């Protein structure tokens, strides 16, 4: 890894404990945002799958902002959910946030997350050529 790779922290509760960065900005303009949840100030800040998705994406947008990018630069999203019944709510949140951006997207059903109150986790990749 070179010095031109920038690591961005959000001071999330698991970043130091697990040894990762909220986002990594590469010199080619790509920004990779780690899994984001609706944990804010150490607690799950939203109840419904829709609200958790919106809050999780906001955490990702905050990381992108630190890298000088925004929602319009997102090229890929991944949504991890714990129940198939939540597909429509999480999909609705994604559409509201990205309908005009249309990133490549995946929604994957998983068995659970580190906090049992979480039902959604998202990952985001963004790109803007020539940025640093």
mmCIF file of N, CA and C in Angstrom, residues 37-40 43-56 80-83 85-86 89-90 92-93 113 115-121:
data_model
loop_
_atom_site.group_PDB
_atom_site.id
_atom_site.type_symbol
_atom_site.label_atom_id
_atom_site.label_comp_id
_atom_site.label_asym_id
_atom_site.label_seq_id
_atom_site.Cartn_x
_atom_site.Cartn_y
_atom_site.Cartn_z
ATOM 1 N N UNK A 37 -23.962 0.855 8.910
ATOM 2 C CA UNK A 37 -25.235 0.510 9.533
ATOM 3 C C UNK A 37 -25.866 1.766 10.116
ATOM 4 N N UNK A 38 -26.991 1.586 10.773
ATOM 5 C CA UNK A 38 -27.677 2.721 11.380
ATOM 6 C C UNK A 38 -27.262 2.926 12.833
ATOM 7 N N UNK A 39 -26.070 2.439 13.210
ATOM 8 C CA UNK A 39 -25.552 2.707 14.551
ATOM 9 C C UNK A 39 -24.994 4.126 14.569
ATOM 10 N N UNK A 40 -25.589 4.965 15.400
ATOM 11 C CA UNK A 40 -25.168 6.359 15.560
ATOM 12 C C UNK A 40 -24.989 6.599 17.052
ATOM 13 N N UNK A 43 -25.585 3.456 19.291
ATOM 14 C CA UNK A 43 -26.856 2.720 19.387
ATOM 15 C C UNK A 43 -27.543 2.686 18.021
ATOM 16 N N UNK A 44 -28.418 1.703 17.846
ATOM 17 C CA UNK A 44 -29.183 1.608 16.605
ATOM 18 C C UNK A 44 -30.161 2.775 16.579
ATOM 19 N N UNK A 45 -30.007 3.645 15.595
ATOM 20 C CA UNK A 45 -30.734 4.913 15.567
ATOM 21 C C UNK A 45 -32.034 4.857 14.783
ATOM 22 N N UNK A 46 -32.391 3.720 14.239
ATOM 23 C CA UNK A 46 -33.609 3.619 13.439
ATOM 24 C C UNK A 46 -34.241 2.253 13.656
ATOM 25 N N UNK A 47 -35.552 2.203 13.556
ATOM 26 C CA UNK A 47 -36.261 0.953 13.802
ATOM 27 C C UNK A 47 -36.617 0.193 12.530
ATOM 28 N N UNK A 48 -37.283 0.841 11.599
ATOM 29 C CA UNK A 48 -37.773 0.130 10.416
ATOM 30 C C UNK A 48 -36.625 -0.139 9.434
ATOM 31 N N UNK A 49 -36.786 -1.159 8.600
ATOM 32 C CA UNK A 49 -35.770 -1.425 7.574
ATOM 33 C C UNK A 49 -35.553 -0.214 6.654
ATOM 34 N N UNK A 50 -36.626 0.480 6.304
ATOM 35 C CA UNK A 50 -36.503 1.680 5.478
ATOM 36 C C UNK A 50 -35.628 2.725 6.171
ATOM 37 N N UNK A 51 -35.943 3.033 7.430
ATOM 38 C CA UNK A 51 -35.176 4.035 8.178
ATOM 39 C C UNK A 51 -33.727 3.588 8.372
ATOM 40 N N UNK A 52 -33.514 2.300 8.652
ATOM 41 C CA UNK A 52 -32.146 1.815 8.804
ATOM 42 C C UNK A 52 -31.367 1.964 7.501
ATOM 43 N N UNK A 53 -32.015 1.700 6.366
ATOM 44 C CA UNK A 53 -31.334 1.848 5.084
ATOM 45 C C UNK A 53 -30.949 3.302 4.836
ATOM 46 N N UNK A 54 -31.883 4.222 5.052
ATOM 47 C CA UNK A 54 -31.604 5.647 4.831
ATOM 48 C C UNK A 54 -30.470 6.106 5.747
ATOM 49 N N UNK A 55 -30.526 5.732 7.019
ATOM 50 C CA UNK A 55 -29.486 6.130 7.971
ATOM 51 C C UNK A 55 -28.141 5.522 7.589
ATOM 52 N N UNK A 56 -28.139 4.262 7.176
ATOM 53 C CA UNK A 56 -26.900 3.588 6.779
ATOM 54 C C UNK A 56 -26.267 4.273 5.574
ATOM 55 N N UNK A 80 -27.210 -5.388 2.405
ATOM 56 C CA UNK A 80 -27.326 -6.659 3.100
ATOM 57 C C UNK A 80 -28.518 -6.540 4.047
ATOM 58 N N UNK A 81 -29.427 -7.485 3.974
ATOM 59 C CA UNK A 81 -30.612 -7.458 4.827
ATOM 60 C C UNK A 81 -30.780 -8.823 5.491
ATOM 61 N N UNK A 82 -31.471 -8.847 6.634
ATOM 62 C CA UNK A 82 -31.624 -10.102 7.365
ATOM 63 C C UNK A 82 -32.924 -10.825 7.062
ATOM 64 N N UNK A 83 -33.861 -10.187 6.371
ATOM 65 C CA UNK A 83 -35.153 -10.814 6.093
ATOM 66 C C UNK A 83 -35.622 -10.462 4.685
ATOM 67 N N UNK A 85 -38.550 -10.246 3.774
ATOM 68 C CA UNK A 85 -39.731 -9.380 3.886
ATOM 69 C C UNK A 85 -39.355 -7.895 3.818
ATOM 70 N N UNK A 86 -38.062 -7.567 3.997
ATOM 71 C CA UNK A 86 -37.619 -6.167 4.010
ATOM 72 C C UNK A 86 -37.156 -5.658 2.645
ATOM 73 N N UNK A 89 -38.995 -2.378 1.407
ATOM 74 C CA UNK A 89 -38.674 -1.160 2.168
ATOM 75 C C UNK A 89 -37.259 -0.672 1.882
ATOM 76 N N UNK A 90 -36.313 -1.591 1.863
ATOM 77 C CA UNK A 90 -34.924 -1.213 1.600
ATOM 78 C C UNK A 90 -34.779 -0.769 0.148
ATOM 79 N N UNK A 92 -37.102 0.643 -1.626
ATOM 80 C CA UNK A 92 -37.722 1.978 -1.711
ATOM 81 C C UNK A 92 -36.732 3.056 -1.262
ATOM 82 N N UNK A 93 -36.027 2.792 -0.172
ATOM 83 C CA UNK A 93 -35.022 3.758 0.303
ATOM 84 C C UNK A 93 -33.945 3.958 -0.766
ATOM 85 N N UNK A 113 -26.286 -9.600 11.891
ATOM 86 C CA UNK A 113 -25.204 -8.632 12.044
ATOM 87 C C UNK A 113 -24.692 -8.640 13.478
ATOM 88 N N UNK A 115 -24.923 -6.525 15.834
ATOM 89 C CA UNK A 115 -25.944 -6.075 16.780
ATOM 90 C C UNK A 115 -27.275 -6.663 16.310
ATOM 91 N N UNK A 116 -27.970 -7.414 17.155
ATOM 92 C CA UNK A 116 -29.207 -8.064 16.719
ATOM 93 C C UNK A 116 -30.330 -7.086 16.352
ATOM 94 N N UNK A 117 -30.209 -5.816 16.710
ATOM 95 C CA UNK A 117 -31.207 -4.820 16.333
ATOM 96 C C UNK A 117 -31.058 -4.332 14.904
ATOM 97 N N UNK A 118 -29.942 -4.663 14.276
ATOM 98 C CA UNK A 118 -29.696 -4.233 12.901
ATOM 99 C C UNK A 118 -30.339 -5.203 11.920
ATOM 100 N N UNK A 119 -30.988 -4.657 10.904
ATOM 101 C CA UNK A 119 -31.560 -5.484 9.844
ATOM 102 C C UNK A 119 -31.026 -5.089 8.461
ATOM 103 N N UNK A 120 -30.220 -4.015 8.406
ATOM 104 C CA UNK A 120 -29.671 -3.518 7.140
ATOM 105 C C UNK A 120 -28.226 -3.090 7.343
ATOM 106 N N UNK A 121 -27.381 -3.421 6.369
ATOM 107 C CA UNK A 121 -26.025 -2.878 6.277
ATOM 108 C C UNK A 121 -25.778 -2.595 4.805
#
